[in-house]
Amino acid sequence: MDVFEVMEDLSCQQVVFCHDEATGLKAIIAFHDTTLGPALGGCRMRNYASEEEALMDVMRLARGMTLKSSISGLDFGGGKAVIWGDPHQKSEPMLRAMGRFVEGLNGRIITGTDMGTEPKDFAHMGKETRYLTSLPEEMGGRGDPSLMTATGVFHGIRACLEEVYGSDSMEGKTVSIQGVGKVGRHLARMLQEEGARIIACDPAEECLEMARKELNCQLAGPDEIYELEADVFSPNALGGVLNDSTVPGLKCKIVAGAANNQLAEARHGKMLWERGILYAPDFVINSGGLINVAAEYLQESEAKVDYKVRQIYTALKDIYKVARERDLPTSDVAEILAMERVDLIGKIRKIHVY
Ligand code: NAD
């Protein structure tokens, strides 16, 4: 793999490899664009099949963070960290070693929870670095951001319904939810409270049990979920689920969920647009978690977080308006608007103020 070639393809600014012999830590930190400010991006821990897979993941995720921060109106850049290893094998020394690498970057990246890491891990990292968020609530942090992510997706689905049906009411609407983990289960509950019917799927037995018993959802098989008759298909599990095999069979009017990198390739956004399926760009609709961790770092009030998460509704409506006017896929419009903001803020910084 030619690392510089891939960095160029993904417009990646910097990649930092971290290795600590004592704890076995192997980690990669990637920076995509830091025009808007220091990078803010989670630290994922995963047992990648190869070094290449870990590197591609962290660079793609870093790019997504540039877009997400920008479209959310935040002054943070795009970056991400991954630890290569089994999340069950985490230890205090390993997490502290990671914290020291983050501290050594002197504020260029601020990190927090992601897949495979949780608030208590950041209590360990926090002994070594100031540059983190997602601390447990009992340590003054805002804890797990999943509730805020789900709240953002909920408001995003309202915006989609309004766009497609002329009313944002959930009453009588059917939503098929792929993945009832941390985000999916909060989302299912919120939608149900507003009168939606939920069909859920998840390969994890305990999640399915919870969906059946606590949420009283109808259940579907993992492959069946793509072709169900539903108003909304909500991916809340994996990336790459909108691809050549799934998009042609979708029977929904809207795709709107929290999963990162839902489109296998950019052209699948065009396929959805051409099929008349409204796609809520993932980095817009799932930005509630980022808004939450940014608020923790900036010590913003609860009211401000609530306001910003509700603004996801407006951000999506603005994207849909431009998409209609220019006849462009919503995924393309969201990227254009996000990168336009990065570009313009970068330009105003040419004005010397002190
Ligand atoms: P999670 O791991 O708690 O839940 C994911 C669920 O998906 C699990 O229950 C898992 O069993 C299930 N799943 C795995 N493969 C599946 C499949 N083929 N079909 C159906 N279900 C499947 O993760 P989460 O925190 O709920 O996040 C869900 C998605 O949202 C991820 O893609 C994540 O990157 C993204 N996201 C999460 C947040 C957040 O605040 N947690 C923020 C932004 C984006």
Tab-separated table of C-alpha atoms and ligand atoms in Angstrom:
chain	number	residue	atom	x	y	z
A	1	MET	CA	0.000	0.000	0.000
A	2	ASP	CA	1.356	3.411	-0.973
A	3	VAL	CA	0.406	5.483	2.075
A	4	PHE	CA	1.127	8.881	0.499
A	5	GLU	CA	-0.982	7.982	-2.538
A	6	VAL	CA	-3.947	7.074	-0.311
A	7	MET	CA	-3.422	10.229	1.768
A	8	GLU	CA	-3.551	12.232	-1.443
A	9	ASP	CA	-6.703	10.424	-2.650
A	10	LEU	CA	-8.499	11.103	0.627
A	11	SER	CA	-6.954	14.588	1.049
A	12	CYS	CA	-5.519	13.492	4.371
A	13	GLN	CA	-3.157	15.988	6.060
A	14	GLN	CA	-1.269	13.839	8.515
A	15	VAL	CA	-1.114	10.283	9.809
A	16	VAL	CA	0.530	9.419	13.106
A	17	PHE	CA	1.427	5.818	13.962
A	18	CYS	CA	1.720	5.053	17.673
A	19	HIS	CA	3.335	1.960	19.172
A	20	ASP	CA	4.038	1.144	22.791
A	21	GLU	CA	5.982	-2.022	23.434
A	22	ALA	CA	5.157	-2.293	27.144
A	23	THR	CA	1.371	-2.352	26.722
A	24	GLY	CA	1.151	-3.669	23.150
A	25	LEU	CA	-0.684	-0.521	22.029
A	26	LYS	CA	-0.873	-0.081	18.276
A	27	ALA	CA	-2.797	2.987	17.201
A	28	ILE	CA	-3.174	5.336	14.253
A	29	ILE	CA	-4.318	8.954	14.398
A	30	ALA	CA	-5.353	10.629	11.147
A	31	PHE	CA	-5.997	14.288	10.373
A	32	HIS	CA	-8.056	15.209	7.335
A	33	ASP	CA	-8.489	18.981	7.496
A	34	THR	CA	-7.861	21.378	10.380
A	35	THR	CA	-8.903	24.648	8.762
A	36	LEU	CA	-11.792	25.129	11.184
A	37	GLY	CA	-9.862	24.241	14.346
A	38	PRO	CA	-8.271	21.341	16.190
A	39	ALA	CA	-9.526	17.940	15.069
A	40	LEU	CA	-12.363	16.500	17.145
A	41	GLY	CA	-12.946	12.815	16.554
A	42	GLY	CA	-13.550	9.627	18.483
A	43	CYS	CA	-11.097	6.881	19.321
A	44	ARG	CA	-12.289	3.551	17.934
A	45	MET	CA	-10.929	0.204	19.095
A	46	ARG	CA	-11.341	-2.693	16.723
A	47	ASN	CA	-9.698	-5.962	15.842
A	48	TYR	CA	-8.923	-5.003	12.246
A	49	ALA	CA	-7.958	-7.825	9.896
A	50	SER	CA	-4.904	-5.903	8.721
A	51	GLU	CA	-2.890	-2.722	9.159
A	52	GLU	CA	-4.247	-1.567	5.801
A	53	GLU	CA	-7.845	-1.951	6.937
A	54	ALA	CA	-7.120	0.086	10.090
A	55	LEU	CA	-5.399	2.813	8.095
A	56	MET	CA	-8.180	3.090	5.517
A	57	ASP	CA	-10.806	3.176	8.267
A	58	VAL	CA	-9.124	5.943	10.248
A	59	MET	CA	-8.517	8.112	7.166
A	60	ARG	CA	-12.092	7.737	5.873
A	61	LEU	CA	-13.481	8.446	9.327
A	62	ALA	CA	-11.253	11.542	9.686
A	63	ARG	CA	-12.653	12.925	6.428
A	64	GLY	CA	-16.196	12.294	7.670
A	65	MET	CA	-15.393	14.310	10.799
A	66	THR	CA	-14.336	17.356	8.742
A	67	LEU	CA	-17.715	17.237	6.978
A	68	LYS	CA	-19.674	16.590	10.173
A	69	SER	CA	-18.073	19.425	12.163
A	70	SER	CA	-18.460	21.845	9.314
A	71	ILE	CA	-22.104	21.104	8.503
A	72	SER	CA	-22.911	21.329	12.232
A	73	GLY	CA	-21.468	24.844	12.352
A	74	LEU	CA	-18.698	23.764	14.744
A	75	ASP	CA	-15.187	25.177	14.690
A	76	PHE	CA	-13.390	21.848	14.812
A	77	GLY	CA	-11.393	20.035	12.180
A	78	GLY	CA	-11.591	16.439	11.036
A	79	GLY	CA	-9.546	13.741	12.698
A	80	LYS	CA	-9.946	10.309	14.171
A	81	ALA	CA	-7.981	7.745	16.183
A	82	VAL	CA	-8.089	3.968	16.018
A	83	ILE	CA	-6.562	1.424	18.357
A	84	TRP	CA	-5.863	-1.859	16.591
A	85	GLY	CA	-6.885	-4.653	18.949
A	86	ASP	CA	-9.664	-6.517	20.700
A	87	PRO	CA	-11.763	-4.087	22.784
A	88	HIS	CA	-12.024	-6.786	25.474
A	89	GLN	CA	-8.225	-6.659	25.896
A	90	LYS	CA	-8.091	-2.989	26.918
A	91	SER	CA	-6.124	-2.128	30.030
A	92	GLU	CA	-5.487	1.003	32.083
A	93	PRO	CA	-1.791	1.146	31.036
A	94	MET	CA	-2.693	0.749	27.351
A	95	LEU	CA	-5.297	3.519	27.508
A	96	ARG	CA	-2.878	5.763	29.398
A	97	ALA	CA	-0.222	5.099	26.760
A	98	MET	CA	-2.763	6.224	24.149
A	99	GLY	CA	-3.476	9.297	26.291
A	100	ARG	CA	0.235	10.192	26.276
A	101	PHE	CA	0.382	9.991	22.483
A	102	VAL	CA	-2.690	12.264	22.264
A	103	GLU	CA	-1.148	14.716	24.763
A	104	GLY	CA	2.051	14.755	22.709
A	105	LEU	CA	0.078	16.162	19.783
A	106	ASN	CA	-0.505	19.198	21.966
A	107	GLY	CA	-4.189	19.786	21.250
A	108	ARG	CA	-4.122	19.049	17.529
A	109	ILE	CA	-6.683	16.306	18.239
A	110	ILE	CA	-9.353	16.027	20.919
A	111	THR	CA	-10.745	12.522	21.196
A	112	GLY	CA	-13.658	10.660	22.809
A	113	THR	CA	-15.730	7.469	22.627
A	114	ASP	CA	-16.435	5.517	19.489
A	115	MET	CA	-17.039	1.852	18.667
A	116	GLY	CA	-15.119	-0.290	21.161
A	117	THR	CA	-14.444	2.483	23.681
A	118	GLU	CA	-16.586	3.854	26.486
A	119	PRO	CA	-16.577	6.765	28.968
A	120	LYS	CA	-14.688	4.835	31.665
A	121	ASP	CA	-11.766	4.338	29.232
A	122	PHE	CA	-11.438	8.096	29.008
A	123	ALA	CA	-11.162	8.343	32.775
A	124	HIS	CA	-7.894	6.376	32.326
A	125	MET	CA	-6.751	8.366	29.287
A	126	GLY	CA	-7.623	11.551	31.146
A	127	LYS	CA	-4.801	10.895	33.611
A	128	GLU	CA	-2.395	11.548	30.740
A	129	THR	CA	-4.089	14.081	28.486
A	130	ARG	CA	-6.277	17.186	28.656
A	131	TYR	CA	-7.427	16.718	25.093
A	132	LEU	CA	-10.445	14.472	25.489
A	133	THR	CA	-14.205	14.384	25.973
A	134	SER	CA	-16.760	11.652	26.833
A	135	LEU	CA	-15.726	11.424	30.474
A	136	PRO	CA	-18.235	9.610	32.715
A	137	GLU	CA	-20.936	11.881	34.140
A	138	GLU	CA	-19.665	11.318	37.698
A	139	MET	CA	-16.333	12.801	36.563
A	140	GLY	CA	-17.934	15.930	35.136
A	141	GLY	CA	-18.310	14.665	31.568
A	142	ARG	CA	-21.451	14.194	29.506
A	143	GLY	CA	-21.008	10.406	29.327
A	144	ASP	CA	-22.144	8.335	26.373
A	145	PRO	CA	-23.331	10.516	23.448
A	146	SER	CA	-25.738	7.902	21.992
A	147	LEU	CA	-28.877	9.527	23.385
A	148	MET	CA	-27.995	12.840	21.710
A	149	THR	CA	-27.158	11.026	18.464
A	150	ALA	CA	-30.548	9.302	18.561
A	151	THR	CA	-32.287	12.612	19.357
A	152	GLY	CA	-30.645	14.169	16.299
A	153	VAL	CA	-31.712	11.246	14.112
A	154	PHE	CA	-35.251	11.596	15.475
A	155	HIS	CA	-35.389	15.291	14.445
A	156	GLY	CA	-33.766	14.360	11.135
A	157	ILE	CA	-36.492	11.794	10.411
A	158	ARG	CA	-39.088	14.491	11.155
A	159	ALA	CA	-37.427	16.714	8.523
A	160	CYS	CA	-37.479	13.836	6.009
A	161	LEU	CA	-41.162	13.115	6.630
A	162	GLU	CA	-41.959	16.785	6.194
A	163	GLU	CA	-40.063	16.837	2.894
A	164	VAL	CA	-41.735	13.698	1.519
A	165	TYR	CA	-45.256	13.810	3.002
A	166	GLY	CA	-45.673	17.528	3.778
A	167	SER	CA	-46.058	16.758	7.503
A	168	ASP	CA	-43.490	15.695	10.084
A	169	SER	CA	-45.990	13.607	12.037
A	170	MET	CA	-44.818	10.078	12.882
A	171	GLU	CA	-48.354	8.875	13.523
A	172	GLY	CA	-49.003	5.685	11.558
A	173	LYS	CA	-45.588	5.710	9.836
A	174	THR	CA	-43.487	2.529	9.661
A	175	VAL	CA	-39.762	2.699	10.392
A	176	SER	CA	-37.494	-0.303	9.866
A	177	ILE	CA	-34.455	-0.082	12.129
A	178	GLN	CA	-31.258	-1.967	11.314
A	179	GLY	CA	-29.402	-2.376	14.605
A	180	VAL	CA	-30.931	-1.771	18.011
A	181	GLY	CA	-27.696	-1.100	19.873
A	182	LYS	CA	-26.959	2.075	21.832
A	183	VAL	CA	-28.426	4.510	19.275
A	184	GLY	CA	-31.055	2.271	17.646
A	185	ARG	CA	-32.873	1.454	20.870
A	186	HIS	CA	-33.183	5.116	21.984
A	187	LEU	CA	-34.399	5.994	18.521
A	188	ALA	CA	-36.972	3.185	18.445
A	189	ARG	CA	-38.386	4.368	21.763
A	190	MET	CA	-38.643	8.017	20.659
A	191	LEU	CA	-40.337	7.121	17.372
A	192	GLN	CA	-42.789	4.801	19.076
A	193	GLU	CA	-43.750	7.484	21.574
A	194	GLU	CA	-44.778	9.638	18.605
A	195	GLY	CA	-46.941	6.904	17.097
A	196	ALA	CA	-44.588	5.168	14.639
A	197	ARG	CA	-44.587	1.405	14.094
A	198	ILE	CA	-41.116	-0.120	14.398
A	199	ILE	CA	-39.666	-3.180	12.697
A	200	ALA	CA	-36.227	-4.039	14.079
A	201	CYS	CA	-33.398	-6.382	13.196
A	202	ASP	CA	-30.150	-7.168	14.995
A	203	PRO	CA	-27.933	-10.280	14.943
A	204	ALA	CA	-27.251	-9.957	18.687
A	205	GLU	CA	-29.731	-12.132	20.581
A	206	GLU	CA	-29.871	-9.851	23.653
A	207	CYS	CA	-30.666	-6.815	21.476
A	208	LEU	CA	-33.445	-8.684	19.698
A	209	GLU	CA	-34.891	-9.828	23.011
A	210	MET	CA	-34.850	-6.257	24.279
A	211	ALA	CA	-36.550	-5.029	21.081
A	212	ARG	CA	-39.254	-7.651	21.419
A	213	LYS	CA	-39.880	-7.442	25.156
A	214	GLU	CA	-39.164	-3.817	26.087
A	215	LEU	CA	-40.014	-2.057	22.848
A	216	ASN	CA	-42.627	-4.464	21.596
A	217	CYS	CA	-41.210	-4.147	18.056
A	218	GLN	CA	-41.968	-6.402	15.148
A	219	LEU	CA	-38.777	-8.312	14.265
A	220	ALA	CA	-37.135	-8.978	10.900
A	221	GLY	CA	-34.144	-10.958	9.672
A	222	PRO	CA	-30.873	-9.158	8.809
A	223	ASP	CA	-31.299	-9.631	5.043
A	224	GLU	CA	-35.053	-9.110	4.999
A	225	ILE	CA	-34.744	-5.589	6.481
A	226	TYR	CA	-33.690	-3.983	3.154
A	227	GLU	CA	-36.798	-4.997	1.251
A	228	LEU	CA	-39.508	-4.326	3.805
A	229	GLU	CA	-42.379	-2.020	2.938
A	230	ALA	CA	-41.673	0.924	5.245
A	231	ASP	CA	-41.815	4.704	5.114
A	232	VAL	CA	-38.316	4.976	6.566
A	233	PHE	CA	-35.358	2.603	6.534
A	234	SER	CA	-33.020	3.571	9.371
A	235	PRO	CA	-29.482	2.076	9.294
A	236	ASN	CA	-28.037	2.153	12.811
A	237	ALA	CA	-25.446	-0.590	12.642
A	238	LEU	CA	-22.807	-0.752	9.923
A	239	GLY	CA	-21.289	1.340	7.180
A	240	GLY	CA	-21.527	0.462	3.474
A	241	VAL	CA	-25.113	-0.838	3.703
A	242	LEU	CA	-26.312	1.263	0.756
A	243	ASN	CA	-24.674	-0.550	-2.136
A	244	ASP	CA	-25.294	-2.227	-5.505
A	245	SER	CA	-27.078	-5.183	-3.920
A	246	THR	CA	-29.311	-3.280	-1.486
A	247	VAL	CA	-30.320	0.027	-3.154
A	248	PRO	CA	-32.261	-1.524	-6.084
A	249	GLY	CA	-34.441	-3.549	-3.692
A	250	LEU	CA	-35.314	-0.796	-1.192
A	251	LYS	CA	-39.073	-0.250	-0.847
A	252	CYS	CA	-38.913	2.742	1.480
A	253	LYS	CA	-39.380	6.440	0.715
A	254	ILE	CA	-36.652	7.645	3.094
A	255	VAL	CA	-33.264	6.387	4.329
A	256	ALA	CA	-32.319	8.083	7.593
A	257	GLY	CA	-30.149	6.615	10.331
A	258	ALA	CA	-27.080	7.057	12.514
A	259	ALA	CA	-24.580	4.647	10.951
A	260	ASN	CA	-21.405	6.291	9.632
A	261	ASN	CA	-20.414	5.931	5.961
A	262	GLN	CA	-23.724	4.345	4.887
A	263	LEU	CA	-23.038	4.799	1.171
A	264	ALA	CA	-20.642	2.121	-0.061
A	265	GLU	CA	-19.536	4.638	-2.706
A	266	ALA	CA	-20.576	8.211	-3.525
A	267	ARG	CA	-22.448	6.982	-6.634
A	268	HIS	CA	-24.937	5.150	-4.389
A	269	GLY	CA	-26.194	8.561	-3.237
A	270	LYS	CA	-27.006	9.257	-6.891
A	271	MET	CA	-28.724	5.876	-7.232
A	272	LEU	CA	-30.999	6.709	-4.289
A	273	TRP	CA	-31.774	10.159	-5.723
A	274	GLU	CA	-32.639	8.658	-9.110
A	275	ARG	CA	-34.889	6.087	-7.462
A	276	GLY	CA	-36.752	8.935	-5.706
A	277	ILE	CA	-35.667	7.792	-2.239
A	278	LEU	CA	-34.809	10.673	0.078
A	279	TYR	CA	-31.431	10.058	1.714
A	280	ALA	CA	-30.514	11.955	4.889
A	281	PRO	CA	-26.713	12.300	4.576
A	282	ASP	CA	-25.249	10.339	7.491
A	283	PHE	CA	-22.779	12.949	8.684
A	284	VAL	CA	-25.606	15.483	8.995
A	285	ILE	CA	-28.289	13.380	10.667
A	286	ASN	CA	-25.895	11.636	13.087
A	287	SER	CA	-24.115	14.792	14.253
A	288	GLY	CA	-25.927	14.904	17.640
A	289	GLY	CA	-23.134	12.855	19.226
A	290	LEU	CA	-20.462	15.225	17.948
A	291	ILE	CA	-22.460	18.249	19.130
A	292	ASN	CA	-22.646	16.568	22.543
A	293	VAL	CA	-18.897	15.874	22.844
A	294	ALA	CA	-18.008	19.341	21.506
A	295	ALA	CA	-20.273	20.829	24.199
A	296	GLU	CA	-18.465	18.821	26.863
A	297	TYR	CA	-15.084	20.130	25.702
A	298	LEU	CA	-16.342	23.725	25.376
A	299	GLN	CA	-18.413	23.458	28.593
A	300	GLU	CA	-21.580	24.581	26.850
A	301	SER	CA	-24.978	24.488	28.518
A	302	GLU	CA	-27.622	21.787	28.152
A	303	ALA	CA	-29.918	24.342	26.494
A	304	LYS	CA	-27.310	25.058	23.817
A	305	VAL	CA	-26.840	21.347	23.082
A	306	ASP	CA	-30.589	20.889	22.828
A	307	TYR	CA	-30.868	23.837	20.445
A	308	LYS	CA	-28.010	22.641	18.213
A	309	VAL	CA	-29.338	19.074	18.036
A	310	ARG	CA	-32.775	20.392	17.005
A	311	GLN	CA	-31.049	22.404	14.269
A	312	ILE	CA	-30.338	19.108	12.453
A	313	TYR	CA	-33.942	19.421	11.234
A	314	THR	CA	-33.176	22.799	9.622
A	315	ALA	CA	-29.797	21.687	8.248
A	316	LEU	CA	-31.472	18.795	6.424
A	317	LYS	CA	-34.305	20.960	5.113
A	318	ASP	CA	-31.722	23.415	3.713
A	319	ILE	CA	-29.879	20.544	1.995
A	320	TYR	CA	-33.116	19.201	0.476
A	321	LYS	CA	-34.009	22.648	-0.872
A	322	VAL	CA	-30.650	22.978	-2.675
A	323	ALA	CA	-30.880	19.369	-3.904
A	324	ARG	CA	-34.298	20.091	-5.448
A	325	GLU	CA	-33.170	23.381	-6.977
A	326	ARG	CA	-29.971	21.966	-8.493
A	327	ASP	CA	-31.285	18.431	-9.095
A	328	LEU	CA	-28.334	16.983	-7.208
A	329	PRO	CA	-28.256	14.015	-4.817
A	330	THR	CA	-28.621	15.087	-1.191
A	331	SER	CA	-25.318	13.371	-0.368
A	332	ASP	CA	-23.468	15.540	-2.910
A	333	VAL	CA	-25.175	18.723	-1.720
A	334	ALA	CA	-24.269	18.040	1.916
A	335	GLU	CA	-20.590	17.582	0.988
A	336	ILE	CA	-20.585	20.711	-1.162
A	337	LEU	CA	-22.119	22.838	1.616
A	338	ALA	CA	-19.776	21.415	4.270
A	339	MET	CA	-16.635	22.003	2.188
A	340	GLU	CA	-17.837	25.479	1.115
A	341	ARG	CA	-17.947	26.469	4.788
A	342	VAL	CA	-14.436	25.073	5.382
A	343	ASP	CA	-13.191	26.998	2.368
A	344	LEU	CA	-14.838	30.302	3.294
A	345	ILE	CA	-13.817	30.189	6.966
A	346	GLY	CA	-10.288	29.376	5.792
A	347	LYS	CA	-10.384	32.481	3.596
A	348	ILE	CA	-11.603	34.870	6.320
A	349	ARG	CA	-8.616	33.746	8.377
A	350	LYS	CA	-6.481	35.674	5.931
A	351	ILE	CA	-7.667	38.753	7.848
A	352	HIS	CA	-4.940	39.399	10.405
A	353	VAL	CA	-6.496	40.365	13.755
A	354	TYR	CA	-3.555	40.799	16.148
B	1	NAD	P1	-23.684	-0.314	18.866
B	1	NAD	O1	-22.497	-1.186	18.636
B	1	NAD	O2	-24.141	-0.053	20.259
B	1	NAD	O3	-24.949	-0.893	18.060
B	1	NAD	C1	-24.881	-1.418	16.782
B	1	NAD	C2	-25.872	-2.585	16.736
B	1	NAD	O4	-25.924	-3.047	15.404
B	1	NAD	C3	-25.476	-3.776	17.619
B	1	NAD	O5	-26.560	-4.120	18.449
B	1	NAD	C4	-25.146	-4.868	16.609
B	1	NAD	O6	-25.474	-6.154	17.088
B	1	NAD	C5	-26.033	-4.457	15.450
B	1	NAD	N1	-25.627	-5.037	14.168
B	1	NAD	C6	-24.399	-5.430	13.747
B	1	NAD	N2	-24.486	-5.951	12.505
B	1	NAD	C7	-25.775	-5.861	12.132
B	1	NAD	C8	-26.490	-6.231	10.967
B	1	NAD	N3	-25.894	-6.808	9.925
B	1	NAD	N4	-27.830	-6.007	10.927
B	1	NAD	C9	-28.456	-5.437	11.964
B	1	NAD	N5	-27.832	-5.065	13.101
B	1	NAD	C10	-26.507	-5.273	13.180
B	1	NAD	O7	-23.341	1.055	18.093
B	1	NAD	P2	-24.079	2.443	18.248
B	1	NAD	O8	-23.299	3.316	19.175
B	1	NAD	O9	-25.531	2.241	18.469
B	1	NAD	O10	-23.843	3.069	16.794
B	1	NAD	C11	-24.575	2.593	15.679
B	1	NAD	C12	-24.022	3.255	14.419
B	1	NAD	O11	-24.134	4.664	14.519
B	1	NAD	C13	-22.535	2.955	14.157
B	1	NAD	O12	-22.322	2.904	12.770
B	1	NAD	C14	-21.841	4.203	14.707
B	1	NAD	O13	-20.599	4.444	14.061
B	1	NAD	C15	-22.854	5.272	14.360
B	1	NAD	N6	-22.781	6.441	15.233
B	1	NAD	C16	-22.945	6.296	16.566
B	1	NAD	C17	-22.883	7.424	17.384
B	1	NAD	C18	-23.091	7.308	18.870
B	1	NAD	O14	-23.250	8.334	19.533
B	1	NAD	N7	-23.107	6.116	19.430
B	1	NAD	C19	-22.652	8.696	16.829
B	1	NAD	C20	-22.524	8.814	15.434
B	1	NAD	C21	-22.581	7.671	14.641
